[in-house]
Amino acid sequence: MGHHHPFLFSLFLLLFSTATADDGATILKLANSITPLPSGWSTKSSTTFCSWHGINCDSSKSRVTSISLSKLSLSGTLPPEISTLSELQSLSVQGNQLSGDLPSLANLTNLQYIFLDSNNFTSIPPGFFQGLTGLQTLSIGNNVNLSPWKLPTDLAQCTSLTTLTANDCQLFGSIPDVFGSLPSLQNLRLSYNNLTGVLPPSFANSGIQNLWVNNQQIGLSGSIEVIGSITQLSQVWLHVNQFTGPIPDLTECKSIFDLQLRDNQLTGIVPASLVSLPNLVNVSLSNNKFQGPVPQFPPSVITVKNEGINKYCAGPGAPCDALVMTLLEIAGGFGYPSTLSDKWDGNDACGWPLVTCDAGKKNVVTVNLAKQQFTGSISPSFAKLSSLKSSVKLITKPGNPFLRTDVDTSSGGTTNGTSSGGTTSGGSSAGSTKIPGGMIAGIIVAVVIFIVVLSFILYKYKKRHPKSGKELKQDGGKAFFKNEVAGGGNGYNKVPIALHGQSSDGDNSKNIFEGGNVAVPIEFLRQVTDNFHEINIIGRGGFGVVYRGELHDGTKIAVKRMESTVMINKGTLHLHGSSGSQLHWMWQEESSICTV
Ligand SMILES: *[C@@H]1O[C@H](CO)[C@@H](O)[C@H](O)[C@H]1NC(C)=O
Ligand SMILES: *[C@@H]1O[C@H](CO)[C@@H](O)[C@H](O)[C@H]1NC(C)=O
Ligand SMILES: *[C@@H]1O[C@H](CO)[C@@H](O)[C@H](O)[C@H]1NC(C)=O
Ligand SMILES: *[C@@H]1O[C@H](CO)[C@@H](O)[C@H](O)[C@H]1NC(C)=O
Ligand SMILES: *[C@@H]1O[C@H](CO)[C@@H](O)[C@H](O)[C@H]1NC(C)=O
């Protein structure tokens, strides 16, 4: 009788090894990894696995095609052997308390549906998205204990994907720019994660209909411009992020019925193309920095959330002042920068920072947008401010790469754009050059008026003017730098500066200005005043701060830096020399310096 046992044992081994040729062993592993055991399952033998509850096999009755174990209160893990189920088309284990590492499903090309959501999984294996070429739906949301993970660029291999649901599952980092590879994608739900960065440009012209990227911990940022080119969009949840800039033109997005934009940093005027979306039902705009008039939606829009901190000019139904609208158009040229939305609040442009009006508070006389790091374009609406004072000299170099006037720091002509070394400040007539992304950037309006009054302090024991306290008057009422001061377009450091004054008593040797109407480069003034170092401050006048400066030849000068927005078309300024000799120069402004 004892001889029967080895035989039976061998037979069992034979059966077992037969089973390993099909998917039985893997399902047996699964049975031993989860509790409670689903009804009809065995942890000992897999001979009937194809008829177990939730398991489907192909016609050969050896290969598993689907596993359906959703909402069975299962705990335990998914065994790594699941990666061998090469005929698997559908894996549904959602709504359990399964935990531990997810098995690799990479290269299971038959897999079409993966439902892992609402579990307690702790990690995603590397290469998880590789080779899932048949995958249509991946749902992995509500796995709050996953170790933080990024959406990999491997996602691009899931070329059949129509639905990706990955909300509240510890995603961080940026959304990979792979949507050009996912032409079938319709539903993308990435809400309640820690995603950062921008909406990927490849969203444009994708087939996405439902886009949920709301409620990120730190927040997605940048513009939402791309939304305007996803024409099938129907539901768009962007709320609770850090998006900036204006709402794009939504004319082409006729299917949008639900647009949630609240709790961002969006700016600008709410476009008419949003208000007139034909299918719009729900919209939220609250807690942004929207400007202009409060949008008035038709009655077909049922839910409008538009409270909280926006920057509308006035209450609902009230129009904005014409000056306000003009200045908003100017802000629009720069893409409605947040700083301007913060500063330009309300319906009285004459009370706004950076804007100065005339005494009647009717006309804007100056707009000072210097050094705001704005990009974009200079709005033609500047022309509507017909009372702007002072002539403006447009200096297009250096620093405007799209005007090809950026400083050429390379020696071998390796600058981006055309290979021609010359910098031309006019319109670039080389029609073959392409401007990336259609953006024209780098234009900054700086309306900084420097009024320069020079006073000469006579050193070296000149006794020719014994009446040192006497007020001298500049010849002809004009004071100018010599031409070569500003003549050179480059290398300001090497400008052979020689300043001369022209005194009324004909002493040409010491203080001679030679004629010529010259704009004085800021670089030069920085140079001689040690970059307007406060150590060189010698006084504060009604229009600005006066700095001491020294020319290469030792001549001392005083420079008044006018920082306010006051502009003087033609005027005279008085400056008193610091040596005790009171000098009085008339200065006639010929051209303002406007760095652009
Ligand atoms: C999820 O897993 C964590 C450990 O990773 C455990 O502490 C927690 O109790 C689990 N939650 C559930 C609902 O099973
Ligand atoms: C998937 O298959 C490709 C090509 O056969 C291979 O390079 C890759 O390593 C596989 N991925 C995984 C995670 O096994
Ligand atoms: C969010 O992600 C950033 C990295 O992008 C990380 O520094 C930060 O700690 C994360 N925040 C949380 C709450 O996990
Ligand atoms: C609109 O929002 C309300 C709640 O504010 C919600 O009950 C309703 O289902 C939403 N309608 C649509 C079409 O999204
Ligand atoms: C040239 O273009 C490249 C890529 O577009 C960029 O990384 C680089 O900074 C540019 N160089 C200059 C001098 O603008």
XYZ file of C-alpha atoms and ligand atoms in Angstrom:
666
model
C 0.000 0.000 0.000
C 2.879 2.294 0.760
C 3.849 2.071 -2.911
C 0.770 3.921 -4.001
C 1.784 7.205 -2.478
C 4.754 8.030 -4.728
C 2.570 7.266 -7.727
C -0.247 9.499 -6.562
C 2.220 12.228 -5.732
C 3.730 12.012 -9.204
C 0.286 12.189 -10.715
C -0.478 15.266 -8.690
C 2.719 16.919 -9.871
C 1.827 16.064 -13.431
C -1.600 17.607 -13.058
C -0.138 20.636 -11.426
C 2.421 21.185 -14.155
C -0.350 20.832 -16.706
C -2.227 23.509 -14.878
C 0.766 25.857 -15.045
C 0.538 25.726 -18.795
C -2.736 27.595 -18.515
C -3.673 30.438 -16.213
C -4.897 28.225 -13.367
C -1.790 28.628 -11.262
C -1.998 32.379 -11.434
C -5.652 32.363 -10.418
C -4.737 30.001 -7.589
C -2.124 32.508 -6.464
C -4.787 35.154 -6.585
C -7.116 32.994 -4.523
C -4.407 32.680 -1.905
C -3.732 36.433 -1.850
C -7.192 37.776 -1.143
C -9.702 37.462 1.668
C -12.462 36.653 2.001
C -12.344 34.012 -0.689
C -15.021 34.708 -3.287
C -17.781 32.130 -3.324
C -17.005 29.034 -5.367
C -13.253 29.680 -5.287
C -10.627 27.261 -3.959
C -7.220 27.905 -2.493
C -6.109 24.325 -3.147
C -6.980 23.397 -6.684
C -7.578 25.476 -9.772
C -8.977 22.746 -11.987
C -12.305 24.488 -12.407
C -10.992 28.072 -12.309
C -12.641 29.064 -15.560
C -16.033 28.635 -13.933
C -15.195 30.509 -10.736
C -17.275 33.514 -9.963
C -15.765 36.558 -11.630
C -13.389 34.628 -13.904
C -13.936 34.307 -17.629
C -11.784 32.276 -19.988
C -11.383 32.048 -23.701
C -12.810 29.127 -25.695
C -9.810 26.953 -24.884
C -10.872 27.089 -21.236
C -7.271 27.616 -20.215
C -6.632 31.322 -20.618
C -8.249 33.991 -18.497
C -9.803 36.874 -20.388
C -11.413 38.750 -17.527
C -11.298 39.051 -13.759
C -14.254 40.790 -12.170
C -13.998 41.150 -8.423
C -15.342 44.602 -7.775
C -16.931 45.628 -4.494
C -16.429 42.379 -2.643
C -14.797 43.919 0.424
C -11.639 42.088 -0.502
C -8.412 42.786 1.289
C -5.011 41.382 0.518
C -2.918 41.915 -2.586
C -2.782 41.215 -6.298
C 0.008 38.675 -6.944
C 2.745 39.663 -9.400
C 1.923 36.601 -11.502
C -1.033 38.520 -12.918
C 1.519 39.897 -15.357
C 1.529 36.481 -17.087
C -2.157 36.604 -18.039
C -1.391 37.470 -21.606
C -4.971 36.955 -22.821
C -6.439 39.192 -20.143
C -8.757 41.807 -21.540
C -10.368 43.149 -18.416
C -9.242 43.450 -14.823
C -11.823 44.850 -12.414
C -11.005 44.902 -8.731
C -12.331 48.342 -7.860
C -14.097 49.143 -4.629
C -12.192 46.815 -2.306
C -9.475 47.300 0.289
C -6.733 45.664 -1.712
C -3.302 46.920 -0.788
C 0.383 46.420 -1.453
C 2.229 46.808 -4.725
C 0.310 46.733 -7.943
C 1.460 43.958 -10.287
C 3.036 44.967 -13.541
C 0.580 44.823 -16.376
C 3.080 46.083 -18.939
C 2.947 44.575 -22.395
C -0.424 42.909 -21.808
C -1.495 44.055 -25.213
C -4.928 42.486 -24.949
C -5.858 44.426 -21.864
C -8.643 46.852 -22.612
C -10.089 47.714 -19.213
C -8.258 48.145 -15.936
C -10.271 49.123 -12.876
C -8.129 49.472 -9.781
C -9.856 52.460 -8.250
C -11.064 52.822 -4.673
C -8.546 50.516 -3.087
C -5.559 50.895 -0.826
C -2.695 50.046 -3.159
C 0.670 51.383 -2.119
C 2.852 51.463 -5.205
C 2.844 51.431 -8.961
C 5.587 49.409 -10.654
C 7.935 51.128 -13.061
C 6.922 50.795 -16.664
C 3.298 50.383 -15.671
C 2.024 52.005 -18.872
C 4.439 50.295 -21.251
C 3.022 48.399 -24.153
C -0.620 48.711 -23.136
C -1.543 49.259 -26.729
C -5.057 47.863 -26.401
C -5.947 49.742 -23.255
C -9.132 51.756 -23.493
C -9.966 52.514 -19.888
C -7.667 52.872 -16.926
C -9.223 53.742 -13.629
C -6.877 54.049 -10.707
C -8.421 56.872 -8.734
C -9.088 56.963 -5.016
C -5.985 55.123 -3.984
C -4.923 57.575 -1.338
C -2.103 55.472 0.035
C -0.141 55.149 -3.167
C 3.366 56.428 -2.798
C 3.611 59.662 -4.807
C 4.027 58.973 -8.494
C 4.205 60.825 -11.761
C 2.274 60.209 -14.905
C 5.009 58.773 -17.118
C 5.561 59.619 -20.739
C 5.029 55.890 -21.372
C 1.400 56.859 -21.325
C 1.952 57.749 -24.963
C 2.067 54.007 -25.713
C -1.572 53.589 -24.666
C -2.704 54.643 -28.079
C -6.232 53.258 -27.699
C -6.972 55.037 -24.441
C -10.367 56.687 -24.214
C -10.666 57.161 -20.449
C -8.015 57.830 -17.861
C -9.329 58.289 -14.354
C -6.632 58.995 -11.810
C -8.151 61.323 -9.253
C -6.968 61.376 -5.664
C -4.160 58.902 -6.117
C -1.034 60.848 -5.117
C -0.035 62.029 -8.549
C 2.518 64.810 -8.531
C 4.699 66.573 -11.083
C 3.513 67.747 -14.445
C 1.049 66.315 -16.911
C 3.199 64.812 -19.674
C 2.820 66.373 -23.083
C 1.806 63.149 -24.822
C -1.749 63.811 -25.889
C -0.864 63.944 -29.538
C -0.342 60.185 -29.183
C -3.742 59.609 -27.607
C -6.211 60.496 -30.334
C -9.040 58.488 -28.758
C -8.852 60.032 -25.321
C -12.175 61.519 -24.319
C -12.164 61.549 -20.542
C -9.278 62.705 -18.429
C -9.834 62.923 -14.705
C -6.812 63.915 -12.650
C -8.518 65.862 -9.874
C -7.402 65.992 -6.247
C -3.739 65.312 -6.751
C -0.595 67.372 -6.459
C -0.061 68.088 -10.126
C 1.921 71.189 -11.036
C 3.098 72.816 -14.227
C 1.053 73.828 -17.217
C -1.721 72.324 -19.272
C 0.221 70.440 -21.924
C 0.165 72.046 -25.364
C -0.776 68.702 -26.921
C -4.223 69.065 -25.387
C -4.853 71.252 -28.409
C -6.816 69.409 -31.049
C -7.082 66.329 -28.815
C -10.411 64.585 -28.569
C -10.865 65.286 -24.885
C -14.476 65.935 -23.976
C -14.370 65.814 -20.214
C -11.406 67.378 -18.532
C -11.159 67.339 -14.779
C -7.899 68.644 -13.342
C -9.442 70.535 -10.430
C -8.322 70.741 -6.822
C -4.595 70.249 -7.059
C -2.704 70.717 -3.809
C -0.177 73.249 -5.036
C -1.926 73.849 -8.286
C -1.470 73.726 -12.010
C -0.321 77.052 -13.377
C 0.149 79.022 -16.537
C -2.389 79.944 -19.124
C -5.579 78.107 -20.029
C -5.277 79.261 -23.612
C -5.176 75.681 -24.895
C -8.757 75.103 -23.770
C -9.987 77.214 -26.650
C -8.615 74.722 -29.159
C -10.131 71.546 -27.658
C -13.284 71.795 -29.672
C -15.175 68.744 -28.362
C -14.967 69.830 -24.755
C -18.173 69.454 -22.840
C -17.224 69.480 -19.176
C -14.210 71.424 -17.972
C -13.194 71.510 -14.357
C -10.158 73.672 -13.769
C -11.123 75.041 -10.381
C -8.790 75.304 -7.401
C -5.524 75.690 -9.232
C -3.109 78.541 -9.949
C -3.982 79.289 -13.537
C -3.227 82.794 -14.747
C -4.026 84.960 -17.727
C -7.340 85.451 -19.464
C -10.101 83.090 -20.523
C -9.368 82.281 -24.162
C -11.761 82.666 -27.051
C -14.203 79.777 -26.637
C -16.069 80.292 -29.873
C -15.109 76.856 -31.176
C -16.004 75.018 -27.964
C -19.704 74.907 -28.628
C -20.336 71.751 -26.576
C -19.225 73.078 -23.231
C -22.065 72.820 -20.733
C -20.105 72.963 -17.511
C -17.114 75.237 -17.034
C -15.598 75.523 -13.579
C -12.899 78.178 -13.327
C -13.315 79.353 -9.767
C -10.423 79.721 -7.347
C -7.630 80.457 -9.770
C -5.662 83.602 -10.612
C -7.330 84.251 -13.933
C -7.396 87.823 -15.190
C -8.812 89.886 -17.979
C -12.244 90.578 -19.305
C -14.615 87.590 -19.376
C -15.002 87.100 -23.126
C -18.304 87.286 -24.936
C -17.505 83.896 -26.441
C -17.981 82.387 -22.984
C -21.177 84.221 -22.189
C -22.677 83.112 -25.478
C -21.693 79.437 -25.341
C -24.850 77.798 -26.685
C -24.955 74.802 -24.326
C -23.642 76.351 -21.162
C -25.539 75.334 -18.021
C -23.120 75.680 -15.143
C -20.266 78.109 -14.835
C -18.129 79.300 -11.957
C -15.818 82.312 -12.010
C -15.512 83.138 -8.319
C -12.243 84.023 -6.662
C -10.196 85.004 -9.632
C -8.933 88.394 -10.780
C -11.335 89.002 -13.605
C -11.601 92.578 -14.804
C -13.962 94.678 -16.821
C -17.738 94.463 -16.569
C -19.460 91.639 -14.718
C -20.514 89.092 -17.351
C -24.256 88.756 -17.795
C -25.272 85.211 -18.674
C -28.543 84.316 -20.357
C -31.244 82.505 -18.344
C -30.301 79.204 -19.961
C -27.242 79.215 -17.755
C -28.675 77.789 -14.580
C -25.840 78.003 -12.109
C -23.512 80.993 -12.151
C -20.984 81.249 -9.381
C -19.359 84.630 -9.632
C -18.844 85.917 -6.142
C -15.631 86.262 -4.199
C -12.621 88.299 -5.066
C -12.716 89.415 -8.649
C -11.660 92.790 -9.990
C -14.705 93.806 -11.951
C -14.959 97.506 -12.558
C -18.422 97.822 -11.053
C -21.473 95.858 -10.017
C -23.550 93.601 -12.300
C -24.997 95.432 -15.258
C -22.851 98.495 -14.782
C -20.596 99.485 -17.639
C -16.954 100.333 -17.201
C -15.651 103.827 -17.687
C -14.156 104.389 -21.127
C -10.726 105.126 -19.711
C -10.913 101.921 -17.706
C -11.705 99.937 -20.826
C -8.865 101.549 -22.738
C -6.389 100.725 -20.007
C -7.704 97.175 -19.819
C -7.088 96.873 -23.543
C -3.545 98.018 -22.901
C -3.243 95.404 -20.148
C -4.659 92.891 -22.610
C -1.730 93.523 -24.922
C 0.469 92.130 -22.200
C -1.843 89.187 -21.556
C -3.566 90.816 -18.583
C -0.712 90.502 -16.090
C -1.760 89.696 -12.549
C 0.080 92.707 -11.225
C -2.082 95.030 -13.267
C -5.224 93.207 -12.232
C -4.209 93.682 -8.627
C -3.435 97.352 -9.102
C -6.130 98.388 -11.527
C -9.234 97.769 -9.483
C -12.506 99.626 -9.677
C -13.928 102.032 -12.210
C -11.744 105.109 -11.786
C -8.603 104.807 -13.833
C -7.345 108.136 -12.544
C -6.970 106.591 -9.120
C -4.884 103.706 -10.372
C -1.193 103.222 -9.762
C 1.069 103.716 -12.777
C -1.506 106.048 -14.292
C -1.538 109.815 -14.008
C -4.405 112.009 -15.083
C -4.641 115.678 -15.729
C -6.000 118.019 -13.126
C -9.535 117.529 -14.353
C -9.277 113.773 -13.819
C -10.613 113.324 -17.300
C -7.588 112.393 -19.330
C -4.669 110.096 -18.773
C -1.451 111.980 -19.238
C 1.021 109.278 -18.331
C 1.101 105.510 -18.173
C 4.264 104.276 -16.565
C 4.781 100.578 -17.152
C 8.534 100.576 -16.829
C 10.324 97.538 -15.503
C 7.257 95.391 -15.018
C 8.710 92.494 -16.966
C 5.681 92.422 -19.195
C 5.673 90.437 -22.373
C 3.267 90.565 -25.256
C 2.477 93.503 -27.430
C 1.992 97.202 -27.084
C -1.693 97.733 -27.549
C -2.843 100.101 -30.279
C -5.288 101.354 -27.670
C -2.522 103.575 -26.400
C -3.623 105.797 -29.254
C -6.960 106.332 -27.524
C -5.170 108.101 -24.711
C -4.969 111.238 -26.743
C -3.797 113.370 -23.869
C -0.654 111.407 -23.199
C 2.091 113.943 -22.770
C 5.678 114.072 -23.872
C 7.120 112.794 -27.043
C 8.248 109.233 -26.865
C 11.463 108.075 -28.321
C 11.291 104.415 -29.118
C 14.565 102.729 -28.433
C 14.287 99.236 -29.765
C 17.621 98.009 -28.651
C 18.982 96.269 -26.874
C 16.823 93.550 -25.469
C 14.044 92.931 -27.936
C 14.877 89.541 -29.390
C 11.859 89.485 -31.643
C 12.869 92.742 -33.172
C 16.280 91.138 -33.584
C 17.735 93.793 -31.437
C 18.861 91.582 -28.603
C 22.383 91.964 -27.458
C 24.566 89.720 -29.507
C 26.787 88.061 -26.976
C 27.960 85.314 -29.269
C 30.952 85.676 -31.454
C 30.097 83.110 -34.075
C 26.682 84.234 -35.139
C 24.915 81.522 -33.171
C 21.997 83.623 -32.177
C 18.581 82.121 -32.625
C 16.699 83.210 -35.659
C 18.322 84.431 -38.788
C 21.991 83.982 -39.283
C 22.549 87.506 -40.411
C 24.684 89.146 -37.846
C 23.380 92.625 -38.296
C 20.757 93.859 -35.947
C 18.096 95.848 -37.587
C 15.630 97.696 -35.562
C 12.966 98.052 -38.163
C 10.408 95.510 -39.188
C 12.118 92.254 -39.948
C 11.611 91.848 -43.613
C 13.161 88.423 -43.737
C 9.865 86.713 -44.314
C 11.256 83.236 -44.013
C 11.808 83.422 -40.299
C 9.295 81.724 -38.075
C 8.245 83.145 -34.786
C 7.871 80.271 -32.314
C 4.383 79.683 -31.070
C 3.193 82.846 -32.660
C 4.336 84.718 -29.667
C 5.792 88.070 -29.872
C 7.447 88.720 -26.653
C 9.937 90.907 -25.104
C 8.387 94.223 -25.726
C 8.219 96.300 -22.663
C 6.972 99.773 -22.562
C 9.043 101.776 -20.266
C 8.164 105.337 -19.948
C 10.996 106.582 -17.857
C 11.873 110.142 -18.225
C 15.251 111.155 -17.206
C 15.746 114.783 -16.886
C 19.338 115.619 -16.735
C 20.628 118.831 -15.465
C 24.301 119.296 -15.321
C 26.078 121.607 -13.078
C 29.717 122.052 -13.212
C 31.786 122.417 -10.214
C 34.960 124.127 -10.880
C 37.936 122.672 -9.238
C 41.580 123.173 -9.507
C 41.723 126.586 -7.975
C 40.208 128.448 -10.812
C 39.870 131.954 -9.583
C 38.275 133.339 -12.659
C 34.915 133.409 -10.983
C 35.609 134.976 -7.706
C 31.962 135.490 -7.068
C 31.450 131.830 -6.392
C 27.958 132.303 -5.161
C 26.840 133.963 -8.318
C 24.187 132.365 -10.327
C 25.327 131.505 -13.767
C 23.010 131.186 -16.608
C 23.543 128.715 -19.309
C 24.112 130.064 -22.717
C 21.055 129.951 -24.844
C 19.171 128.178 -22.163
C 20.324 124.820 -23.379
C 22.509 122.192 -21.965
C 23.476 119.176 -23.920
C 25.932 116.446 -23.897
C 28.468 116.234 -26.550
C 27.412 114.003 -29.335
C 29.751 111.143 -28.785
C 28.295 110.523 -25.401
C 25.292 108.888 -26.870
C 26.561 108.234 -30.314
C 27.785 104.714 -29.942
C 25.186 102.016 -30.196
C 27.287 99.487 -28.377
C 29.988 99.397 -25.821
C 28.868 102.219 -23.641
C 31.719 101.419 -21.347
C 34.175 102.679 -23.885
C 32.435 105.872 -24.794
C 35.054 108.582 -24.791
C 33.079 110.811 -22.574
C 34.021 114.372 -22.482
C 31.557 116.778 -21.128
C 31.912 120.387 -21.643
C 29.903 123.303 -20.611
C 29.517 126.463 -22.485
C 29.545 129.350 -20.176
C 28.238 132.702 -20.921
C 31.522 134.384 -20.447
C 33.208 132.446 -23.143
C 35.473 130.314 -21.064
C 35.416 127.347 -23.310
C 38.139 125.429 -21.656
C 36.355 124.262 -18.595
C 32.697 124.041 -18.931
C 31.545 123.796 -22.412
C 28.608 122.138 -23.897
C 28.868 121.655 -27.541
C 25.688 121.815 -29.435
C 23.641 118.873 -30.540
C 20.463 117.441 -29.234
C 21.328 114.154 -27.736
C 19.459 111.649 -25.693
C 21.644 110.506 -22.892
C 21.830 106.757 -22.544
C 20.802 105.412 -19.213
C 23.842 103.191 -19.231
C 26.024 106.216 -19.305
C 24.238 107.768 -16.380
C 24.444 104.528 -14.486
C 28.096 104.399 -15.138
C 28.930 107.835 -13.928
C 26.732 107.562 -10.874
C 27.883 104.086 -9.909
C 24.485 102.714 -10.852
C 22.680 105.449 -8.980
C 24.274 104.315 -5.818
C 22.724 105.875 -2.796
C 26.123 106.920 -1.626
C 26.045 109.383 -4.495
C 22.775 110.971 -3.517
C 23.308 114.633 -2.949
C 19.779 115.790 -2.742
C 16.143 115.220 -3.411
C 14.285 117.657 -5.512
C 10.718 118.153 -6.441
C 10.957 115.790 -9.366
C 13.439 113.200 -8.238
C 16.682 112.331 -6.614
C 19.920 114.058 -7.485
C 23.062 111.991 -7.754
C 26.708 112.951 -7.824
C 28.664 111.652 -10.753
C 32.152 111.832 -12.057
C 33.282 111.727 -15.631
C 36.417 110.114 -16.852
C 38.205 113.393 -16.935
C 37.325 114.070 -13.374
C 34.554 116.480 -14.086
C 31.862 116.284 -11.483
C 28.280 116.331 -12.538
C 24.953 116.087 -10.867
C 22.222 113.929 -12.314
C 18.615 114.300 -11.420
C 16.768 111.072 -11.850
C 13.128 111.575 -12.404
C 11.292 108.542 -11.205
C 7.800 109.777 -10.979
C 5.403 109.640 -13.792
C 5.540 113.315 -14.240
C 6.452 114.189 -17.729
C 7.580 117.510 -18.894
C 7.382 118.303 -22.487
C 9.377 121.376 -22.358
C 10.555 122.808 -19.181
C 13.309 124.276 -17.228
C 14.853 122.797 -14.201
C 17.117 124.308 -11.701
C 19.886 122.558 -9.987
C 22.190 123.801 -7.386
C 25.725 122.741 -7.376
C 27.091 121.061 -4.342
C 30.279 123.022 -4.083
C 28.578 126.057 -2.830
C 28.665 127.783 -6.118
C 25.149 128.022 -7.165
C 24.702 127.170 -10.749
C 21.585 127.648 -12.660
C 21.133 125.833 -15.870
C 18.332 125.997 -18.200
C 17.541 122.740 -19.762
C 15.245 122.193 -22.597
C 14.036 118.737 -23.158
C 14.429 117.630 -26.678
C 13.589 114.011 -26.431
C 12.550 111.786 -23.637
C 14.303 108.551 -23.199
C 11.955 105.667 -23.450
C 13.569 102.316 -23.067
C 11.564 99.568 -24.707
C -4.530 51.120 3.920
O -3.187 50.776 4.116
C -2.592 51.373 5.230
C -1.168 50.941 5.278
O -0.576 51.105 4.041
C -3.323 50.935 6.504
O -2.767 51.615 7.585
C -4.786 51.321 6.363
O -5.495 50.807 7.470
C -5.360 50.728 5.100
N -6.707 51.191 4.951
C -7.708 50.386 4.626
C -9.046 51.010 4.479
O -7.557 49.199 4.451
C 7.603 45.627 -22.629
O 8.125 45.141 -23.844
C 9.194 45.940 -24.343
C 9.547 45.391 -25.704
O 9.393 44.019 -25.761
C 10.357 45.836 -23.389
O 11.421 46.633 -23.848
C 9.909 46.382 -22.044
O 10.943 46.228 -21.089
C 8.683 45.644 -21.552
N 8.224 46.320 -20.352
C 8.143 45.714 -19.190
C 7.759 46.581 -18.047
O 8.330 44.535 -19.048
C 3.485 68.289 -3.954
O 4.501 68.093 -4.904
C 5.655 68.873 -4.657
C 6.608 68.593 -5.765
O 6.028 68.915 -6.994
C 6.240 68.507 -3.312
O 7.354 69.319 -3.068
C 5.210 68.713 -2.239
O 5.714 68.273 -1.005
C 3.962 67.941 -2.582
N 2.941 68.268 -1.601
C 2.313 67.345 -0.915
C 1.324 67.828 0.076
O 2.522 66.162 -1.079
C -25.050 72.342 -12.282
O -24.690 72.555 -10.932
C -25.640 72.089 -10.017
C -25.131 72.433 -8.653
O -24.727 73.738 -8.606
C -25.823 70.607 -10.166
O -26.805 70.165 -9.275
C -26.220 70.296 -11.570
O -26.269 68.895 -11.746
C -25.219 70.884 -12.542
N -25.706 70.671 -13.876
C -24.929 70.261 -14.830
C -25.550 70.056 -16.157
O -23.741 70.061 -14.638
C 17.962 79.598 -28.386
O 16.880 78.717 -28.395
C 17.019 77.657 -27.478
C 15.860 76.720 -27.664
O 14.798 77.331 -28.309
C 17.075 78.212 -26.077
O 17.238 77.155 -25.132
C 18.231 79.155 -25.967
O 18.219 79.760 -24.682
C 18.123 80.227 -27.022
N 19.307 81.043 -26.993
C 19.256 82.369 -26.958
C 20.564 83.069 -26.940
O 18.180 82.955 -26.956
